[in-house]
Short mmCIF file of C-alpha atoms and ligand atoms in Angstrom, two decimals:
data_model
loop_
_atom_site.label_atom_id
_atom_site.label_comp_id
_atom_site.label_asym_id
_atom_site.label_seq_id
_atom_site.Cartn_x
_atom_site.Cartn_y
_atom_site.Cartn_z
CA MET J 1 135.28 189.72 198.05
CA THR J 2 133.90 193.05 199.11
CA TYR J 3 130.90 194.96 198.02
CA PRO J 4 132.50 198.33 197.48
CA SER J 5 129.33 200.37 197.21
CA SER J 6 131.11 203.32 198.72
CA ARG J 7 132.01 204.46 195.24
CA LEU J 8 129.26 206.28 193.42
CA LEU J 9 129.07 207.02 189.75
CA ASN J 10 127.58 210.26 188.62
CA MET J 11 126.18 209.19 185.31
CA ARG J 12 123.62 211.86 184.73
CA GLU J 13 126.17 214.48 183.77
CA ARG J 14 127.98 212.02 181.54
CA LEU J 15 125.10 210.69 179.49
CA ALA J 16 122.89 212.31 176.88
CA PRO J 17 119.68 213.48 178.63
CA ALA J 18 117.49 211.20 176.48
CA LEU J 19 119.54 208.15 177.43
CA TRP J 20 119.51 209.10 181.11
CA GLN J 21 115.73 209.47 180.93
CA LEU J 22 115.38 206.09 179.29
CA LEU J 23 117.54 204.43 181.96
CA THR J 24 115.50 206.11 184.68
CA GLN J 25 112.33 204.85 183.06
CA ALA J 26 113.77 201.34 182.83
CA ALA J 27 114.76 201.46 186.51
CA GLN J 28 111.23 202.49 187.48
CA GLU J 29 109.70 199.64 185.50
CA ALA J 30 112.07 197.18 187.18
CA GLN J 31 111.48 198.59 190.65
CA GLU J 32 107.69 198.35 190.25
CA ARG J 33 108.15 194.63 189.67
CA GLY J 34 110.45 194.20 192.65
CA TRP J 35 113.62 193.77 190.60
CA HIS J 36 116.99 195.46 190.57
CA LEU J 37 118.39 196.87 187.37
CA TYR J 38 122.09 197.36 186.58
CA LEU J 39 124.14 199.01 183.91
CA VAL J 40 127.00 196.57 183.29
CA GLY J 41 130.11 195.82 181.27
CA GLY J 42 131.60 198.10 178.64
CA ALA J 43 129.38 201.11 179.41
CA VAL J 44 130.55 201.24 183.04
CA ARG J 45 134.16 200.77 181.96
CA ASP J 46 133.89 203.53 179.39
CA VAL J 47 132.24 205.97 181.81
CA LEU J 48 135.01 205.37 184.32
CA LEU J 49 137.72 205.74 181.69
CA ALA J 50 136.32 208.70 179.83
CA ASP J 51 137.72 212.15 179.97
CA GLU J 52 135.08 214.08 181.93
CA SER J 53 135.35 217.13 179.72
CA GLN J 54 134.23 215.21 176.64
CA PRO J 55 130.64 214.06 175.98
CA LEU J 56 130.50 210.28 176.15
CA LEU J 57 128.83 208.56 173.21
CA LEU J 58 127.24 205.31 174.30
CA GLU J 59 125.74 203.32 171.47
CA ASP J 60 125.77 199.89 173.08
CA VAL J 61 124.27 199.63 176.51
CA ASP J 62 124.06 196.39 178.50
CA LEU J 63 121.49 196.14 181.28
CA VAL J 64 120.99 193.26 183.68
CA VAL J 65 117.86 192.63 185.70
CA ASP J 66 118.33 190.74 188.92
CA GLY J 67 115.22 188.68 189.49
CA PHE J 68 116.28 187.38 192.92
CA HIS J 69 116.33 183.70 191.90
CA ARG J 70 112.57 183.35 191.63
CA ALA J 71 111.63 180.94 188.88
CA ALA J 72 108.91 183.33 187.74
CA ASP J 73 111.57 185.98 187.16
CA VAL J 74 113.67 183.97 184.74
CA GLY J 75 112.31 186.04 181.86
CA ALA J 76 112.61 189.36 183.73
CA GLY J 77 114.88 190.91 181.08
CA VAL J 78 112.38 190.12 178.34
CA THR J 79 109.43 191.42 180.40
CA LEU J 80 111.27 194.65 181.05
CA ALA J 81 112.22 195.09 177.40
CA LYS J 82 108.56 194.62 176.41
CA ALA J 83 107.43 197.19 178.99
CA LEU J 84 109.97 199.70 177.67
CA ARG J 85 108.97 199.03 174.08
CA GLU J 86 105.43 200.17 174.98
CA ARG J 87 106.85 203.52 176.05
CA TYR J 88 109.27 203.76 173.13
CA PRO J 89 107.30 202.62 170.09
CA ASN J 90 110.14 203.69 167.76
CA ALA J 91 112.33 200.93 169.10
CA ARG J 92 112.56 197.49 167.53
CA LEU J 93 112.33 194.63 169.99
CA ASP J 94 114.32 191.44 169.47
CA VAL J 95 113.90 188.57 171.90
CA HIS J 96 116.44 185.76 172.19
CA GLY J 97 114.53 183.15 174.12
CA ALA J 98 117.28 180.63 174.74
CA PHE J 99 119.38 183.15 176.62
CA GLN J 100 116.54 185.07 178.24
CA THR J 101 117.77 188.26 176.68
CA ALA J 102 116.10 190.97 174.69
CA ALA J 103 117.40 193.88 172.68
CA LEU J 104 115.86 197.26 171.95
CA LEU J 105 117.22 198.92 168.87
CA TRP J 106 116.79 202.39 167.49
CA HIS J 107 117.86 203.27 164.00
CA ASN J 108 118.61 206.90 163.20
CA ASP J 109 116.14 208.00 165.85
CA PRO J 110 115.94 211.81 166.15
CA VAL J 111 116.60 211.62 169.89
CA LEU J 112 118.27 208.30 170.64
CA ASP J 113 120.13 208.00 167.34
CA SER J 114 121.34 204.40 166.75
CA LEU J 115 121.12 203.11 170.26
CA TRP J 116 121.27 199.41 171.05
CA ILE J 117 120.25 198.21 174.49
CA ASP J 118 120.65 194.59 175.53
CA ILE J 119 118.62 193.54 178.54
CA ALA J 120 119.51 190.24 180.20
CA THR J 121 118.36 188.47 183.31
CA ALA J 122 121.14 187.99 185.85
CA ARG J 123 122.62 184.65 185.07
CA THR J 124 125.48 182.35 185.67
CA GLU J 125 126.84 179.95 183.12
CA PHE J 126 128.14 176.47 183.34
CA TYR J 127 130.04 174.78 180.58
CA PRO J 128 129.08 171.16 179.89
CA TYR J 129 132.46 170.72 178.20
CA PRO J 130 135.21 173.25 177.60
CA ALA J 131 134.99 175.59 174.63
CA ALA J 132 131.28 174.82 174.24
CA ASN J 133 128.24 176.99 174.27
CA PRO J 134 127.20 178.34 177.66
CA GLU J 135 123.97 177.09 179.16
CA VAL J 136 122.14 179.59 181.18
CA GLU J 137 120.23 179.60 184.43
CA ALA J 138 118.85 182.44 186.52
CA SER J 139 121.15 183.70 189.24
CA SER J 140 122.30 186.84 190.97
CA ILE J 141 124.17 189.86 189.70
CA ARG J 142 127.43 188.85 191.34
CA GLN J 143 127.43 185.56 189.51
CA ASP J 144 126.45 187.36 186.34
CA LEU J 145 129.49 189.59 186.69
CA TYR J 146 131.69 186.63 187.57
CA ARG J 147 130.99 185.02 184.21
CA ARG J 148 132.38 188.04 182.37
CA ASP J 149 135.72 188.22 180.66
CA PHE J 150 137.91 190.77 182.48
CA THR J 151 137.76 192.66 185.75
CA ILE J 152 137.43 195.98 183.92
CA ASN J 153 134.32 194.61 182.15
CA ALA J 154 132.86 193.04 185.29
CA MET J 155 131.58 196.10 187.12
CA ALA J 156 127.98 197.22 187.43
CA ALA J 157 126.24 200.47 188.33
CA ARG J 158 122.89 199.97 190.09
CA LEU J 159 120.10 201.99 188.50
CA THR J 160 117.34 201.00 190.96
CA GLY J 161 116.99 202.01 194.60
CA ARG J 162 119.29 204.99 194.30
CA ARG J 163 118.92 208.25 196.12
CA GLY J 164 119.79 211.28 194.07
CA GLU J 165 121.73 211.24 190.86
CA ALA J 166 124.68 209.01 191.76
CA LEU J 167 124.65 205.28 191.15
CA PRO J 168 126.28 202.76 193.50
CA LEU J 169 129.15 200.97 191.75
CA LEU J 170 129.46 197.21 192.21
CA ASP J 171 133.04 196.12 191.81
CA PHE J 172 133.54 192.66 193.28
CA PHE J 173 136.71 191.74 191.42
CA GLY J 174 138.98 194.76 191.55
CA GLY J 175 137.99 196.31 188.24
CA MET J 176 138.66 199.87 189.45
CA LEU J 177 142.18 198.98 190.55
CA ASP J 178 142.88 197.37 187.19
CA LEU J 179 141.50 200.36 185.34
CA ARG J 180 143.88 202.57 187.31
CA SER J 181 146.89 200.32 186.77
CA ARG J 182 145.82 199.67 183.15
CA GLN J 183 145.70 195.89 183.37
CA ILE J 184 143.65 193.29 181.52
CA ARG J 185 143.00 190.58 184.09
CA VAL J 186 140.69 187.57 183.93
CA LEU J 187 138.47 186.60 186.84
CA HIS J 188 139.55 183.01 187.17
CA ALA J 189 142.19 180.56 185.98
CA ASN J 190 139.90 178.61 183.62
CA SER J 191 138.60 181.61 181.77
CA PHE J 192 140.45 180.91 178.53
CA ILE J 193 139.82 177.18 178.70
CA GLU J 194 136.11 177.95 178.79
CA ASP J 195 136.20 180.43 175.97
CA PRO J 196 139.10 180.95 173.53
CA THR J 197 137.52 184.12 172.11
CA ARG J 198 138.60 185.77 175.34
CA ILE J 199 142.22 185.57 174.18
CA TYR J 200 141.36 187.74 171.20
CA ARG J 201 139.24 190.02 173.37
CA ALA J 202 142.13 190.43 175.82
CA VAL J 203 144.37 191.47 172.94
CA ARG J 204 141.74 193.81 171.54
CA PHE J 205 141.18 195.64 174.83
CA ALA J 206 144.91 195.74 175.63
CA VAL J 207 145.80 197.32 172.31
CA ARG J 208 142.75 199.57 172.04
CA LEU J 209 142.98 200.96 175.54
CA GLY J 210 146.79 200.91 175.76
CA PHE J 211 146.62 198.44 178.69
CA GLU J 212 148.87 195.51 179.53
CA LEU J 213 147.99 191.86 179.83
CA GLU J 214 148.47 191.18 183.53
CA PRO J 215 151.27 188.56 183.92
CA GLN J 216 149.14 185.84 185.48
CA THR J 217 146.50 186.36 182.81
CA GLN J 218 149.25 185.81 180.23
CA ASP J 219 150.16 182.59 182.01
CA TYR J 220 146.54 181.46 181.86
CA ILE J 221 146.54 182.15 178.13
CA GLN J 222 149.70 180.05 177.70
CA TYR J 223 148.23 177.31 179.84
CA ALA J 224 145.01 177.21 177.81
CA LEU J 225 146.88 177.21 174.50
CA GLU J 226 149.28 174.50 175.60
CA SER J 227 146.56 172.36 177.18
CA GLY J 228 145.45 171.39 173.67
CA VAL J 229 141.81 172.05 174.54
CA TYR J 230 141.18 174.00 171.35
CA GLU J 231 142.84 171.41 169.17
CA ARG J 232 140.84 168.65 170.81
CA SER J 233 137.60 170.53 170.36
CA LEU J 234 138.53 171.22 166.71
CA GLY J 235 139.33 167.59 166.03
CA ALA J 236 136.37 166.15 167.90
CA ASN J 237 134.03 168.68 166.33
CA THR J 238 132.64 169.55 169.76
CA ARG J 239 132.91 173.28 169.25
CA ALA J 240 129.51 174.83 169.24
CA PRO J 241 128.84 176.72 165.98
CA ALA J 242 128.24 179.81 168.12
CA LEU J 243 131.87 179.67 169.22
CA GLU J 244 133.13 179.77 165.63
CA THR J 245 130.82 182.70 164.94
CA ARG J 246 132.14 184.58 167.96
CA LEU J 247 135.74 183.77 167.02
CA LYS J 248 135.13 185.18 163.58
CA ALA J 249 133.42 188.25 165.05
CA GLU J 250 136.43 188.93 167.30
CA LEU J 251 138.87 188.40 164.43
CA LYS J 252 136.84 190.77 162.28
CA TYR J 253 136.79 193.35 165.04
CA ILE J 254 140.58 193.16 165.33
CA LEU J 255 141.45 192.87 161.65
CA GLU J 256 139.36 195.88 160.64
CA ALA J 257 140.48 198.13 163.51
CA PRO J 258 143.02 200.88 162.86
CA TYR J 259 145.31 199.13 165.36
CA TRP J 260 145.13 195.74 163.64
CA GLN J 261 148.88 195.41 163.10
CA ARG J 262 149.73 195.83 166.79
CA ALA J 263 146.91 193.50 167.82
CA PHE J 264 147.98 190.94 165.27
CA GLN J 265 151.55 191.04 166.52
CA LEU J 266 150.39 190.53 170.08
CA ILE J 267 148.22 187.58 169.02
CA GLY J 268 151.26 186.20 167.22
CA SER J 269 153.61 186.64 170.16
CA LEU J 270 151.11 184.82 172.40
CA GLY J 271 150.98 181.98 169.89
CA ALA J 272 147.22 182.44 169.80
CA LEU J 273 146.73 181.75 166.10
CA ARG J 274 146.61 178.16 167.30
CA CYS J 275 142.96 178.71 168.13
CA LEU J 276 142.34 178.71 164.38
CA HIS J 277 144.59 175.79 163.53
CA PRO J 278 147.21 173.93 165.58
CA SER J 279 149.96 174.61 163.05
CA LEU J 280 149.28 178.31 162.55
CA LYS J 281 152.02 180.63 163.82
CA LEU J 282 152.93 184.21 163.13
CA ASP J 283 156.33 183.58 161.52
CA PRO J 284 158.22 186.36 159.73
CA LEU J 285 156.90 185.23 156.35
CA LEU J 286 153.27 185.44 157.44
CA TRP J 287 153.84 188.83 159.05
CA TRP J 288 155.40 190.05 155.80
CA ARG J 289 152.50 188.67 153.75
CA VAL J 290 149.72 190.29 155.77
CA ARG J 291 151.43 193.65 155.48
CA LEU J 292 152.11 193.13 151.78
CA ILE J 293 148.51 192.28 150.93
CA ASP J 294 147.52 195.45 152.69
CA ARG J 295 149.73 197.46 150.34
CA TRP J 296 148.30 195.71 147.29
CA LEU J 297 144.73 196.26 148.43
CA ARG J 298 145.29 199.92 149.20
CA ARG J 299 146.75 200.33 145.73
CA PHE J 300 144.34 198.22 143.69
CA ASP J 301 141.16 198.37 145.74
CA PRO J 302 141.23 201.89 147.17
CA ASP J 303 137.43 202.08 147.41
CA GLN J 304 137.36 198.89 149.48
CA THR J 305 135.02 196.95 147.23
CA LEU J 306 136.58 193.92 148.92
CA LYS J 307 136.50 193.43 152.66
CA HIS J 308 140.10 194.12 153.58
CA TRP J 309 139.79 192.55 157.04
CA GLN J 310 138.61 189.35 155.40
CA MET J 311 141.49 189.38 152.94
CA ARG J 312 143.89 189.63 155.90
CA LEU J 313 142.16 186.62 157.41
CA GLU J 314 142.43 184.78 154.11
CA VAL J 315 146.20 185.38 154.10
CA LEU J 316 146.37 183.74 157.52
CA ILE J 317 144.38 180.76 156.31
CA ALA J 318 146.38 180.55 153.09
CA HIS J 319 149.49 180.14 155.24
CA LEU J 320 148.25 176.64 156.05
CA GLU J 321 148.83 173.55 153.95
CA PRO J 322 146.50 173.66 150.89
CA GLN J 323 144.35 170.74 152.08
CA GLU J 324 143.65 172.47 155.43
CA ARG J 325 142.54 175.85 154.10
CA GLY J 326 138.98 175.10 153.04
CA LYS J 327 138.21 173.34 156.32
CA VAL J 328 139.36 176.27 158.44
CA ALA J 329 137.49 178.74 156.23
CA GLU J 330 134.34 176.62 156.58
CA ASN J 331 134.73 176.37 160.35
CA LEU J 332 134.94 180.13 160.54
CA GLN J 333 131.85 180.37 158.36
CA LEU J 334 133.48 182.61 155.79
CA PRO J 335 131.33 183.40 152.75
CA ILE J 336 131.17 180.71 150.11
CA ASP J 337 133.28 182.63 147.56
CA SER J 338 136.02 182.99 150.15
CA ILE J 339 135.92 179.29 151.04
CA GLU J 340 136.13 178.34 147.36
CA ARG J 341 138.93 180.80 146.73
CA LEU J 342 140.98 179.26 149.53
CA GLN J 343 140.16 175.73 148.40
CA HIS J 344 141.36 176.44 144.86
CA LEU J 345 144.18 178.83 145.65
CA GLY J 346 146.91 176.18 145.40
CA GLN J 347 145.82 175.18 141.92
CA ALA J 348 145.39 178.78 140.71
CA GLN J 349 148.80 179.64 142.11
CA THR J 350 150.48 176.77 140.25
CA GLU J 351 148.78 177.73 136.99
CA VAL J 352 149.80 181.37 137.25
CA VAL J 353 153.35 180.71 138.40
CA GLU J 354 153.90 178.20 135.58
CA SER J 355 152.17 180.07 132.77
CA LEU J 356 152.93 183.72 133.46
CA PRO J 357 156.67 183.49 132.65
CA GLN J 358 155.75 181.94 129.26
CA CYS J 359 153.61 184.92 128.24
CA GLN J 360 155.51 187.04 125.74
CA ARG J 361 152.93 189.56 124.56
CA PRO J 362 150.76 191.76 126.83
CA SER J 363 147.61 190.18 125.37
CA GLU J 364 148.79 186.75 126.52
CA VAL J 365 149.22 188.08 130.05
CA VAL J 366 145.70 189.51 130.01
CA LEU J 367 144.18 186.34 128.57
CA LEU J 368 145.77 184.33 131.34
CA LEU J 369 145.06 186.61 134.27
CA ARG J 370 141.58 187.83 133.47
CA GLN J 371 140.25 184.38 134.34
CA TYR J 372 140.94 185.21 137.98
CA LYS J 373 139.33 187.79 140.21
CA LEU J 374 141.22 190.48 142.09
CA PRO J 375 141.19 188.72 145.51
CA THR J 376 142.64 185.53 144.02
CA LEU J 377 145.35 187.44 142.20
CA VAL J 378 146.43 189.46 145.24
CA LEU J 379 146.58 186.26 147.28
CA ILE J 380 148.69 184.69 144.54
CA ALA J 381 150.89 187.79 144.46
CA VAL J 382 151.77 187.66 148.15
CA HIS J 383 152.51 183.95 147.86
CA SER J 384 154.79 184.28 144.82
CA TYR J 385 158.40 185.10 144.17
CA ARG J 386 159.41 188.54 143.07
CA ALA J 387 159.39 188.17 139.27
CA ILE J 388 155.78 186.93 139.37
CA ARG J 389 154.75 189.70 141.75
CA ARG J 390 156.23 192.27 139.38
CA LYS J 391 154.31 190.88 136.42
CA LEU J 392 151.09 190.90 138.43
CA TRP J 393 151.73 194.49 139.54
CA HIS J 394 152.36 195.46 135.91
CA TYR J 395 149.14 193.71 134.88
CA PHE J 396 147.07 195.66 137.41
CA THR J 397 148.69 199.02 136.75
CA ASN J 398 149.06 198.91 132.95
CA LEU J 399 147.06 196.15 131.34
CA ALA J 400 143.90 195.24 133.26
CA THR J 401 142.17 198.52 132.46
CA VAL J 402 143.04 198.70 128.77
CA GLN J 403 139.99 198.82 126.50
CA ALA J 404 139.67 198.46 122.76
CA PRO J 405 138.67 201.68 120.96
CA LEU J 406 135.36 200.07 119.84
CA ASN J 407 132.68 198.26 121.81
CA GLY J 408 129.63 196.15 120.89
CA ASN J 409 127.46 199.19 120.19
CA ASP J 410 130.11 200.54 117.86
CA LEU J 411 130.12 197.26 115.95
CA LYS J 412 126.37 197.57 115.49
CA ARG J 413 126.71 201.18 114.40
CA LEU J 414 129.31 200.11 111.86
CA GLY J 415 126.81 197.67 110.38
CA TYR J 416 127.99 194.32 111.78
CA LYS J 417 125.10 191.97 112.39
CA PRO J 418 124.91 191.18 116.15
CA GLY J 419 125.64 187.59 117.11
CA PRO J 420 128.04 185.31 118.96
CA HIS J 421 130.92 186.35 116.67
CA TYR J 422 130.88 189.77 118.40
CA LYS J 423 132.83 188.26 121.29
CA GLU J 424 135.53 186.98 118.98
CA MET J 425 135.75 190.35 117.22
CA LEU J 426 135.92 192.30 120.47
CA ASP J 427 138.57 189.94 121.83
CA ALA J 428 140.59 190.33 118.65
CA LEU J 429 140.30 194.14 118.96
CA LEU J 430 141.43 194.04 122.59
CA THR J 431 144.35 191.77 121.76
CA ALA J 432 145.44 194.08 118.95
CA THR J 433 145.12 197.12 121.24
CA LEU J 434 147.11 195.50 124.04
CA ASP J 435 149.85 194.48 121.65
CA GLY J 436 150.04 197.96 120.10
CA VAL J 437 148.74 196.91 116.68
CA ILE J 438 145.92 199.45 116.89
CA GLN J 439 145.99 202.78 118.67
CA ASP J 440 142.71 204.49 117.91
CA GLU J 441 139.26 204.09 116.39
CA ALA J 442 140.45 204.53 112.82
CA ASP J 443 143.04 201.76 113.30
CA ALA J 444 140.32 199.59 114.84
CA GLN J 445 137.97 200.06 111.87
CA ALA J 446 140.76 199.27 109.43
CA PHE J 447 141.61 196.18 111.51
CA LEU J 448 138.00 194.99 111.37
CA GLU J 449 137.73 195.55 107.63
CA GLN J 450 140.85 193.51 107.09
CA HIS J 451 140.00 190.60 109.42
CA TYR J 452 136.19 190.64 109.53
CA PRO J 453 134.73 191.71 106.21
CA ARG J 454 131.22 193.23 106.65
CA SER J 455 129.33 190.07 105.50
CA THR J 456 130.32 188.29 108.79
P1 ATP S 1 133.12 197.32 173.06
O1 ATP S 1 133.25 198.75 173.43
O2 ATP S 1 134.31 196.83 172.31
O3 ATP S 1 131.82 196.95 172.44
P2 ATP S 1 132.17 195.85 175.32
O4 ATP S 1 132.81 195.61 176.66
O5 ATP S 1 130.85 196.53 175.30
O6 ATP S 1 133.25 196.59 174.46
P3 ATP S 1 130.95 193.59 174.04
O7 ATP S 1 131.58 192.62 173.11
O8 ATP S 1 129.83 194.43 173.55
O9 ATP S 1 132.12 194.46 174.61
O10 ATP S 1 130.47 192.78 175.31
C1 ATP S 1 129.70 193.36 176.34
C2 ATP S 1 130.07 192.77 177.67
O11 ATP S 1 129.78 191.37 177.66
C3 ATP S 1 131.55 192.88 178.01
O12 ATP S 1 131.83 194.09 178.66
C4 ATP S 1 131.79 191.67 178.88
O13 ATP S 1 131.43 191.96 180.20
C5 ATP S 1 130.81 190.66 178.35
N1 ATP S 1 131.42 189.71 177.40
C6 ATP S 1 131.45 189.79 176.05
N2 ATP S 1 132.07 188.73 175.51
C7 ATP S 1 132.44 187.94 176.53
C8 ATP S 1 133.11 186.68 176.63
N3 ATP S 1 133.56 186.04 175.54
N4 ATP S 1 133.29 186.16 177.85
C9 ATP S 1 132.84 186.81 178.94
N5 ATP S 1 132.23 187.98 178.93
C10 ATP S 1 132.01 188.56 177.75
#
């Protein structure tokens, strides 16, 4: 391992002046306390990758303070964040004690906009058992970088002790070479055993940046998947809740990105849906269903009142045996309505598939289907045969929005005494409208006079 400090990064020209000033201030605060301060991870990667003619927008900045192993410096990141907060009173300070990290957040600030700076103390991690939550202890910057996911994310630019504008680049693991040859490469063979979310991160970076998964890294993914470590941790319930949260966060990131289809295919070809459930595979039927639900949602939920990424995830989960769905949704900490939807999907599906073909009149279709919400019905649609799908499509396009020519206020205006019978009257009006018995307000009034004489 070398310490290739010969390469210098000229950040000043690349960053907004206010951000450069803030980083300089942070470096001064660290230096006064005898610490080093580094810009690490994604920001360094993005500066190195960016087209120099374009301004670089950095919204997430990760800093690491190296406290030189002194016990007193374990909380160096937090101390530094507090010192900066004094100089930047507009920032919100969040401290995460267990991990010795702090965050400074700006929201719509006139100068720093919506900047988010994480400040950590250099740390290494050891894993008490695979796929568990990392425990943290103070350590040096090299070890901090070694615990990161990929070589391209494991570089640092030193902000302290510099002369002039350029920052020394720390690249212990060949990140620059991999950036040039466009490779996603892990730092060690056990990387994916330690943390399955890295599989999804590898896919995300590969697809987003147009990089390749380096062949040995692919082998490590296969090894981790085939080792059964994720299944064992699922079964034995030894996964830390934080892992499930991070898995969900990575899935969300991927499933809501514009490149989600390519990423999803790559996950499928790696067999990496197994991290969610041992039997989950991207077979042609599942691939067809996730694309189909997308079409339905674009058509029937164009304003995205539903979370489309979550509906894609629900299609994945619904591909499992009915009794498994709720458990996986719970593990991933999906919202309660989503968990319940998946738990009851099998039953709703049976009801709709059995009853819908019996419905003769449009009003019967509406009476049956209006018991279910849009997300349930689109899930049923993509899990049903063609004739059912057509009826559901017809329901959404022609029937679901039909309204009777009179509403509750009109009934009052027409002299009907308000009460529980209003519902029955309005339902009767809607039924008659759907079935073409009444066309307009005059028909509706005549209908009411015939079926609900004014004394009711
Ligand atoms: P993005 O531009 O997508 O936000 P990023 O690299 O900033 O990319 P983050 O998820 O914000 O990604 O993570 C910040 C840094 O933390 C990464 O660059 C990486 O070094 C490290 N990191 C994040 N998640 C992991 C992980 N699961 N394992 C190891 N290192 C990780």
